[in-house]
Amino acid sequence: MEIDHNFYMNLALQEAWKYQVLTYPNPAVGCCVVGKHGEILAVEAHHKAGEPHAEVNALQKAYYQLTNNSEILELFTSHDIHTFLIKNHNNLFNECSVYTTLEPCSHVGKTPSCANLLSSLGVKKVYVGANDFNEEAAQGNEILQNNNIEVETQVLEKECSDLLLPFKNYIKGRFVFFKWAQRLNGTFDQGSISSAESKKQVHLMRDKCDLLIIGGNTVRIDRPTLDARLVNGKAPDVLIISREKEFDKNIPLFGIENRKVFIADNFDVMKHYKNIMIEGGDILYELTKDFVDLYLCYLAPKIGGERAFKNIDDELEILNADKAGEDIIMWMKKAQK
Ligand SMILES: NC(=O)C1=CN([C@@H]2O[C@H](COP(=O)(O)OP(=O)(O)OC[C@H]3O[C@@H](n4cnc5c(N)ncnc54)[C@H](OP(=O)(O)O)[C@@H]3O)[C@@H](O)[C@H]2O)C=CC1
Ligand SMILES: Nc1c(N[C@@H]2O[C@H](COP(=O)(O)O)[C@@H](O)[C@H]2O)[nH]c(=O)[nH]c1=O
């Protein structure tokens, strides 16, 4: 395998996708710090809005790799890590390169500016995937260049832009993704399919989304709860898509405090929500295909079940594939025809 700039950027991308959607309303971002001999010092991502950016997490780990000083690992806020690095860097990063999927931020918001931090540390070169189109945070490249840091842009630009698709939609007002679990023979029915790790990931996503859409039949068959209990998270509001008006109110999803449940044969209520997850089968897939932005499939190494996605003639493009426990997880968008 050729170890080139794309190789390092790919590591940053792969790490960032693990937190896709979980950084809402922030973008998913990854960062890789490389030492003077090409050795990987850190591969990190932004985990959650309000917490350190990918660059800060990666520089924290890289500092530890270079110094073995574990004091820095005891710091958790972006502000504390910035302050520590600026005070203690001792020009350690002068020969290091930094690969970041998104232009380092220029503005001081909930966290200090990453472009300023990289400038203060005097890193050798910064490789950037996609430029920031969020006007508030853009101009990071310019700050770096004004501080004599070499900057190379558009490294794996298409892949880094795809990573930002949810964020672009948050900014426009609404992001919708369709998630389902299936077996190797394409079936999605008859109970538990996913690994424990996948189920935990799905609960992290439920915790972050504000509306969960589900089919009427699923509610009648599964009698689901649709909360985020595996991660002690909050339960999203629920929209049941159905031709029926009434459901058995003893079904656990109706018993969750502070949750709204809508029952409708249309999607109008979506206009009040910004981060929407659909958990559905083939019928819901057809009903929602005009407005779904991304698809997320958990593929389990199992065979069984009965109902599969049939009579659907669609092509999707895989944007990222990873493992979640025993399952393969795939983020996809509609293929350009
Ligand atoms: N593996 C996974 O990730 C998932 C699996 N499932 C499984 O799928 C099975 C249930 O599938 P099903 O609910 O059919 O599939 P879908 O998730 O595709 O939901 C479709 C629902 O839409 C409603 N519907 C159909 N046509 C219309 C219409 N024209 N207007 C409004 N509503 C309409 C129906 O509800 P109604 O009949 O009330 O009108 C139907 O139940 C269950 O076994 C469940 O466990 C479900 C979700 C995710
Ligand atoms: N079986 C299955 C899923 N099924 C979805 O999860 C719902 C059950 O949610 P809850 O009652 O909160 O546990 C169910 O109705 C269906 O929408 N999802 C997955 O990620 N993997 C799985 O294997």
Coordinates of C-alpha atoms and ligand atoms in Angstrom, one line a residue:
M1 CA 0.0 0.0 0.0
E2 CA 1.3 3.4 -0.9
I3 CA 1.5 5.7 2.1
D4 CA 0.7 9.1 0.8
H5 CA -1.4 12.2 1.8
N6 CA -4.6 10.3 0.9
F7 CA -3.7 7.5 3.2
Y8 CA -3.5 9.9 6.2
M9 CA -6.6 11.8 5.2
N10 CA -8.5 8.5 4.9
L11 CA -7.6 7.7 8.5
A12 CA -9.0 11.0 9.6
L13 CA -12.2 10.4 7.5
Q14 CA -12.7 6.9 8.9
E15 CA -12.5 8.2 12.4
A16 CA -14.9 11.1 11.7
W17 CA -17.6 8.8 10.3
K18 CA -17.8 6.9 13.6
Y19 CA -19.3 10.1 15.1
Q20 CA -21.5 11.0 12.1
V21 CA -24.8 12.5 13.3
L22 CA -23.6 12.4 16.9
T23 CA -21.9 15.8 16.6
Y24 CA -25.2 17.5 15.7
P25 CA -25.6 20.5 15.2
N26 CA -21.8 20.5 14.4
P27 CA -20.2 18.8 11.5
A28 CA -18.4 15.5 11.8
V29 CA -14.6 16.1 11.5
G30 CA -11.5 13.9 11.7
C31 CA -7.9 14.7 12.1
C32 CA -4.6 12.8 11.9
V33 CA -1.2 14.1 13.2
V34 CA 1.9 12.7 11.5
G35 CA 5.5 13.0 12.8
K36 CA 8.6 13.9 10.9
H37 CA 9.3 10.3 9.7
G38 CA 5.7 9.8 8.6
E39 CA 4.7 8.0 11.8
I40 CA 1.1 8.3 12.9
L41 CA 1.0 10.2 16.2
A42 CA -2.8 10.5 16.6
V43 CA -6.1 9.9 14.7
E44 CA -9.0 11.6 16.4
A45 CA -12.4 13.1 15.7
H46 CA -14.8 15.7 17.1
H47 CA -17.2 13.7 19.3
K48 CA -19.9 16.0 20.5
A49 CA -21.0 19.7 20.1
G50 CA -19.3 21.8 22.8
E51 CA -16.5 19.3 23.3
P52 CA -13.0 19.7 21.7
H53 CA -12.7 19.8 17.9
A54 CA -11.0 17.0 16.1
E55 CA -7.7 19.0 15.8
V56 CA -7.6 19.6 19.5
N57 CA -8.3 15.9 20.4
A58 CA -5.6 14.8 17.9
L59 CA -3.0 17.4 19.1
Q60 CA -3.6 16.3 22.7
K61 CA -2.9 12.6 21.9
A62 CA 0.1 13.6 19.6
Y63 CA 1.6 15.7 22.5
Y64 CA 1.3 12.7 24.7
Q65 CA 2.9 10.4 22.1
L66 CA 5.8 12.8 21.7
T67 CA 6.4 13.6 25.4
N68 CA 4.9 10.7 27.4
N69 CA 3.6 13.4 29.7
S70 CA 0.2 12.1 30.8
E71 CA -0.8 15.4 32.4
I72 CA -2.4 16.5 29.2
L73 CA -4.7 13.5 29.1
E74 CA -6.3 14.7 32.3
L75 CA -7.6 17.8 30.5
F76 CA -11.1 17.6 28.9
T77 CA -12.2 21.1 27.9
S78 CA -11.0 22.6 24.7
H79 CA -9.9 25.7 26.5
D80 CA -7.7 23.8 29.0
I81 CA -6.0 21.7 26.2
H82 CA -5.4 24.9 24.1
T83 CA -3.8 26.7 27.1
F84 CA -1.7 23.7 28.0
L85 CA -0.4 23.1 24.5
I86 CA 0.4 26.8 23.9
K87 CA 2.4 26.9 27.2
N88 CA 4.2 23.6 26.9
H89 CA 4.7 22.8 23.2
N90 CA 8.4 23.7 23.2
N91 CA 8.3 23.7 19.3
L92 CA 7.6 19.9 19.4
F93 CA 5.3 20.1 16.5
N94 CA 7.6 22.0 14.1
E95 CA 8.2 18.9 12.0
C96 CA 4.6 17.5 12.2
S97 CA 2.0 17.5 9.6
V98 CA -1.7 17.8 10.3
Y99 CA -4.5 16.3 8.1
T100 CA -7.9 17.6 8.8
T101 CA -11.1 16.8 6.9
L102 CA -12.4 20.3 7.3
E103 CA -10.7 23.7 7.2
P104 CA -9.6 24.5 10.8
C105 CA -12.0 26.9 12.4
S106 CA -11.1 30.6 12.6
H107 CA -13.6 31.8 15.1
V108 CA -13.8 31.7 18.9
G109 CA -17.2 30.2 19.7
K110 CA -17.9 27.5 22.4
T111 CA -14.3 26.5 21.9
P112 CA -11.2 28.5 20.9
S113 CA -9.9 28.8 17.3
C114 CA -8.1 25.7 15.9
A115 CA -6.3 27.8 13.2
N116 CA -4.9 30.0 15.9
L117 CA -3.8 26.9 17.9
L118 CA -2.1 25.3 14.9
S119 CA -0.4 28.6 14.2
S120 CA 0.9 29.0 17.8
L121 CA 2.3 25.5 17.7
G122 CA 4.1 26.2 14.4
V123 CA 3.2 22.9 12.7
K124 CA 5.0 22.2 9.5
K125 CA 2.1 21.8 7.1
V126 CA -1.7 21.4 7.3
Y127 CA -3.5 19.3 4.7
V128 CA -7.2 20.3 4.4
G129 CA -10.0 18.2 2.9
A130 CA -13.0 20.5 2.5
N131 CA -13.1 24.2 3.0
D132 CA -15.5 25.5 5.6
F133 CA -18.6 27.1 4.0
N134 CA -19.9 28.2 7.4
E135 CA -19.0 31.9 7.1
E136 CA -18.6 32.2 10.9
A137 CA -15.9 29.6 11.0
A138 CA -14.2 30.0 7.6
Q139 CA -10.9 31.7 6.8
G140 CA -8.9 29.2 8.9
N141 CA -6.6 28.5 5.9
E142 CA -5.9 32.2 5.6
I143 CA -4.9 32.5 9.3
L144 CA -2.5 29.6 8.9
Q145 CA -0.9 31.0 5.8
N146 CA -0.6 34.5 7.4
N147 CA 1.4 32.7 10.1
N148 CA 3.7 31.1 7.6
I149 CA 2.2 27.6 7.9
E150 CA 2.1 25.7 4.6
V151 CA -1.4 24.7 3.6
E152 CA -2.5 22.2 1.0
T153 CA -6.3 22.1 0.3
Q154 CA -8.6 19.8 -1.5
V155 CA -7.0 16.5 -0.3
L156 CA -9.7 13.8 -0.9
E157 CA -12.1 16.8 -1.3
K158 CA -15.0 14.7 -2.6
E159 CA -14.9 12.3 0.3
C160 CA -14.4 15.1 2.9
S161 CA -17.4 17.0 1.3
D162 CA -19.6 13.9 1.5
L163 CA -18.8 13.6 5.2
L164 CA -20.3 17.1 5.6
L165 CA -23.6 16.3 3.9
P166 CA -25.6 16.1 7.2
F167 CA -24.1 19.4 8.4
K168 CA -24.9 21.1 5.1
N169 CA -28.5 20.0 5.7
Y170 CA -28.5 21.1 9.3
I171 CA -27.5 24.6 8.1
K172 CA -30.2 24.5 5.4
G173 CA -32.8 23.6 8.1
R174 CA -33.3 19.8 8.0
F175 CA -31.4 16.5 7.7
V176 CA -33.2 13.2 7.3
F177 CA -31.6 9.8 7.3
F178 CA -33.2 6.3 6.8
K179 CA -31.7 3.6 9.0
W180 CA -32.4 -0.1 8.9
A181 CA -30.9 -3.4 10.0
Q182 CA -30.8 -6.4 7.7
R183 CA -29.4 -9.9 7.4
L184 CA -27.2 -11.2 4.6
N185 CA -30.2 -12.5 2.7
G186 CA -31.8 -9.0 2.8
T187 CA -34.5 -9.6 5.4
F188 CA -35.3 -7.0 8.0
D189 CA -38.2 -8.6 10.0
Q190 CA -38.6 -11.1 12.9
G191 CA -37.0 -9.4 15.8
S192 CA -33.4 -8.7 16.9
I193 CA -30.9 -8.6 14.0
S194 CA -28.1 -6.2 15.1
S195 CA -25.1 -6.7 17.4
A196 CA -25.1 -5.1 20.9
E197 CA -22.6 -2.5 19.6
S198 CA -24.8 -1.6 16.7
K199 CA -27.8 -1.2 19.0
K200 CA -25.9 1.1 21.3
Q201 CA -24.9 3.2 18.3
V202 CA -28.5 3.5 17.2
H203 CA -29.5 4.6 20.7
L204 CA -26.8 7.3 20.5
M205 CA -28.4 8.5 17.3
R206 CA -31.9 8.4 18.8
D207 CA -30.5 10.6 21.6
K208 CA -29.3 13.2 19.1
C209 CA -32.2 13.2 16.7
D210 CA -35.4 15.2 17.5
L211 CA -37.9 13.1 15.5
L212 CA -38.0 9.4 14.9
I213 CA -40.4 8.1 12.1
I214 CA -41.7 4.6 12.2
G215 CA -44.4 2.6 10.3
G216 CA -47.7 1.7 11.8
N217 CA -47.3 -2.1 11.2
T218 CA -43.9 -2.0 13.1
V219 CA -45.6 -0.3 16.1
R220 CA -48.3 -3.1 16.1
I221 CA -45.9 -6.0 15.6
D222 CA -42.9 -4.9 17.6
R223 CA -44.6 -2.8 20.3
P224 CA -41.4 -0.8 20.5
T225 CA -40.1 1.7 23.1
L226 CA -38.0 3.9 20.7
D227 CA -35.9 5.5 23.4
A228 CA -32.2 5.8 24.1
R229 CA -32.1 3.7 27.2
L230 CA -28.8 1.8 26.3
V231 CA -26.9 5.1 26.6
N232 CA -29.1 6.9 29.2
G233 CA -30.1 9.3 26.5
K234 CA -33.3 11.3 25.7
A235 CA -36.1 9.8 23.7
P236 CA -37.0 11.6 20.5
D237 CA -40.5 12.6 19.5
V238 CA -42.1 10.0 17.3
L239 CA -44.2 10.1 14.1
I240 CA -46.1 6.9 13.3
I241 CA -46.9 6.8 9.6
S242 CA -50.2 4.9 9.3
R243 CA -53.6 4.8 7.6
E244 CA -55.0 4.0 11.1
K245 CA -55.9 6.7 13.6
E246 CA -55.8 4.7 16.8
F247 CA -53.1 2.5 18.4
D248 CA -53.0 0.5 21.7
K249 CA -51.7 3.1 24.1
N250 CA -50.1 0.4 26.3
I251 CA -47.4 0.1 23.6
P252 CA -44.2 1.3 25.5
L253 CA -43.4 4.2 23.1
F254 CA -46.6 6.0 24.3
G255 CA -45.5 5.8 28.0
I256 CA -42.3 7.9 27.7
E257 CA -42.4 11.2 29.6
N258 CA -41.9 14.5 27.7
R259 CA -42.3 12.9 24.3
K260 CA -44.8 13.9 21.7
V261 CA -46.2 11.1 19.5
F262 CA -47.9 12.0 16.2
I263 CA -50.0 9.6 14.2
A264 CA -50.5 10.7 10.5
D265 CA -50.7 9.4 7.0
N266 CA -48.3 12.2 5.8
F267 CA -45.0 13.8 6.8
D268 CA -46.1 17.4 7.4
V269 CA -45.0 17.4 11.1
M270 CA -41.4 17.1 9.9
K271 CA -41.3 20.8 9.2
H272 CA -41.0 21.4 13.0
Y273 CA -37.9 19.2 13.3
K274 CA -34.2 19.5 12.1
N275 CA -32.5 16.1 12.7
I276 CA -34.8 13.3 11.7
M277 CA -34.2 9.5 11.7
I278 CA -36.5 7.0 10.0
E279 CA -36.4 3.4 11.2
G280 CA -38.3 1.5 8.6
G281 CA -38.7 -1.3 6.2
D282 CA -39.4 -1.4 2.4
I283 CA -42.7 0.4 2.4
L284 CA -41.4 3.3 4.5
Y285 CA -38.3 3.4 2.2
E286 CA -40.6 3.9 -0.8
L287 CA -42.8 6.5 0.9
T288 CA -39.8 8.6 2.0
K289 CA -37.3 8.3 -0.9
D290 CA -38.0 11.9 -2.2
F291 CA -36.7 13.6 0.9
V292 CA -34.2 11.2 2.5
D293 CA -30.7 12.7 2.5
L294 CA -28.6 9.7 3.6
Y295 CA -29.2 6.0 4.2
L296 CA -27.6 3.9 7.0
C297 CA -27.6 0.1 6.9
Y298 CA -26.5 -2.3 9.6
L299 CA -25.7 -5.5 7.9
A300 CA -25.6 -8.5 10.3
P301 CA -23.7 -11.8 9.4
K302 CA -26.9 -13.8 9.7
I303 CA -29.3 -15.6 7.4
G304 CA -33.0 -16.0 8.2
G305 CA -36.2 -14.0 8.4
E306 CA -38.8 -13.6 5.7
R307 CA -39.4 -10.0 4.5
A308 CA -36.8 -8.3 2.3
F309 CA -36.5 -5.1 0.3
K310 CA -38.2 -6.4 -2.8
N311 CA -39.6 -4.7 -5.9
I312 CA -37.3 -1.7 -5.3
D313 CA -34.9 -0.9 -8.1
D314 CA -32.4 1.6 -6.7
E315 CA -28.7 2.2 -6.7
L316 CA -26.9 3.7 -3.7
E317 CA -23.3 4.9 -3.4
I318 CA -21.4 3.8 -0.2
L319 CA -19.8 6.8 1.4
N320 CA -18.3 4.9 4.3
A321 CA -18.2 1.3 5.6
D322 CA -17.1 0.3 9.0
K323 CA -17.6 -2.5 11.6
A324 CA -19.9 -2.2 14.6
G325 CA -19.4 -5.3 16.7
E326 CA -20.1 -8.2 14.3
D327 CA -22.0 -6.0 11.9
I328 CA -21.0 -3.9 8.9
I329 CA -22.3 -0.4 9.0
M330 CA -22.7 1.5 5.7
W331 CA -23.5 5.2 5.2
M332 CA -24.9 5.7 1.7
K333 CA -26.5 8.3 -0.6
K334 CA -28.5 7.9 -3.8
A335 CA -26.2 7.1 -6.7
Q336 CA -25.9 9.8 -9.4
K337 CA -27.3 8.3 -12.6
Ligands
LIG1 N1 -34.7 -4.2 10.7 C1 -35.1 -3.0 10.9 O1 -34.3 -2.0 10.9 C2 -36.6 -2.7 11.0 C3 -37.5 -3.7 10.9 N2 -38.8 -3.4 10.9 C4 -39.7 -4.6 10.8 O2 -40.6 -4.4 9.7 C5 -41.8 -5.0 9.9 C6 -43.0 -4.1 9.7 O3 -42.9 -3.6 8.5 P1 -43.9 -2.4 7.9 O4 -44.4 -1.6 9.1 O5 -44.8 -2.9 6.9 O6 -42.8 -1.6 7.2 P2 -42.4 -0.1 7.1 O7 -41.5 0.2 8.2 O8 -42.0 0.0 5.7 O9 -43.7 0.7 7.4 C7 -44.7 1.0 6.5 C8 -46.0 1.4 7.2 O10 -46.5 2.5 6.5 C9 -47.9 2.6 6.6 N3 -48.4 2.8 5.2 C10 -48.4 2.1 4.1 N4 -48.9 2.7 3.1 C11 -49.3 3.9 3.5 C12 -49.9 5.1 2.9 N5 -50.2 5.1 1.6 N6 -50.1 6.1 3.7 C13 -49.8 6.2 5.0 N7 -49.2 5.1 5.6 C14 -49.0 4.0 4.9 C15 -48.4 1.2 7.1 O11 -49.0 1.4 8.4 P3 -50.5 1.0 8.6 O12 -50.6 -0.4 8.3 O13 -50.7 1.3 10.1 O14 -51.4 1.9 7.7 C16 -47.1 0.4 7.2 O15 -47.0 -0.3 8.3 C17 -41.8 -5.5 11.3 O16 -41.5 -6.9 11.3 C18 -40.6 -4.8 11.9 O17 -40.0 -5.5 13.0 C19 -39.3 -2.2 11.0 C20 -38.5 -1.1 11.1 C21 -37.0 -1.3 11.1
LIG2 N1 -34.7 -5.3 15.0 C1 -33.8 -4.3 14.9 C2 -34.2 -2.9 14.8 N2 -35.5 -2.6 14.8 C3 -36.1 -1.3 15.1 O1 -36.0 -1.0 16.4 C4 -37.3 -1.0 17.0 C5 -37.3 -1.5 18.4 O2 -36.9 -0.4 19.3 P1 -36.9 -0.6 20.9 O3 -38.3 -1.1 21.2 O4 -36.6 0.8 21.4 O5 -35.8 -1.6 21.2 C6 -38.1 -1.8 16.1 O6 -39.5 -1.5 16.1 C7 -37.5 -1.4 14.7 O7 -37.9 -0.2 14.3 N3 -33.2 -2.0 14.7 C8 -31.9 -2.3 14.8 O8 -31.0 -1.4 14.7 N4 -31.5 -3.6 14.9 C9 -32.4 -4.6 14.9 O9 -32.0 -5.7 15.1

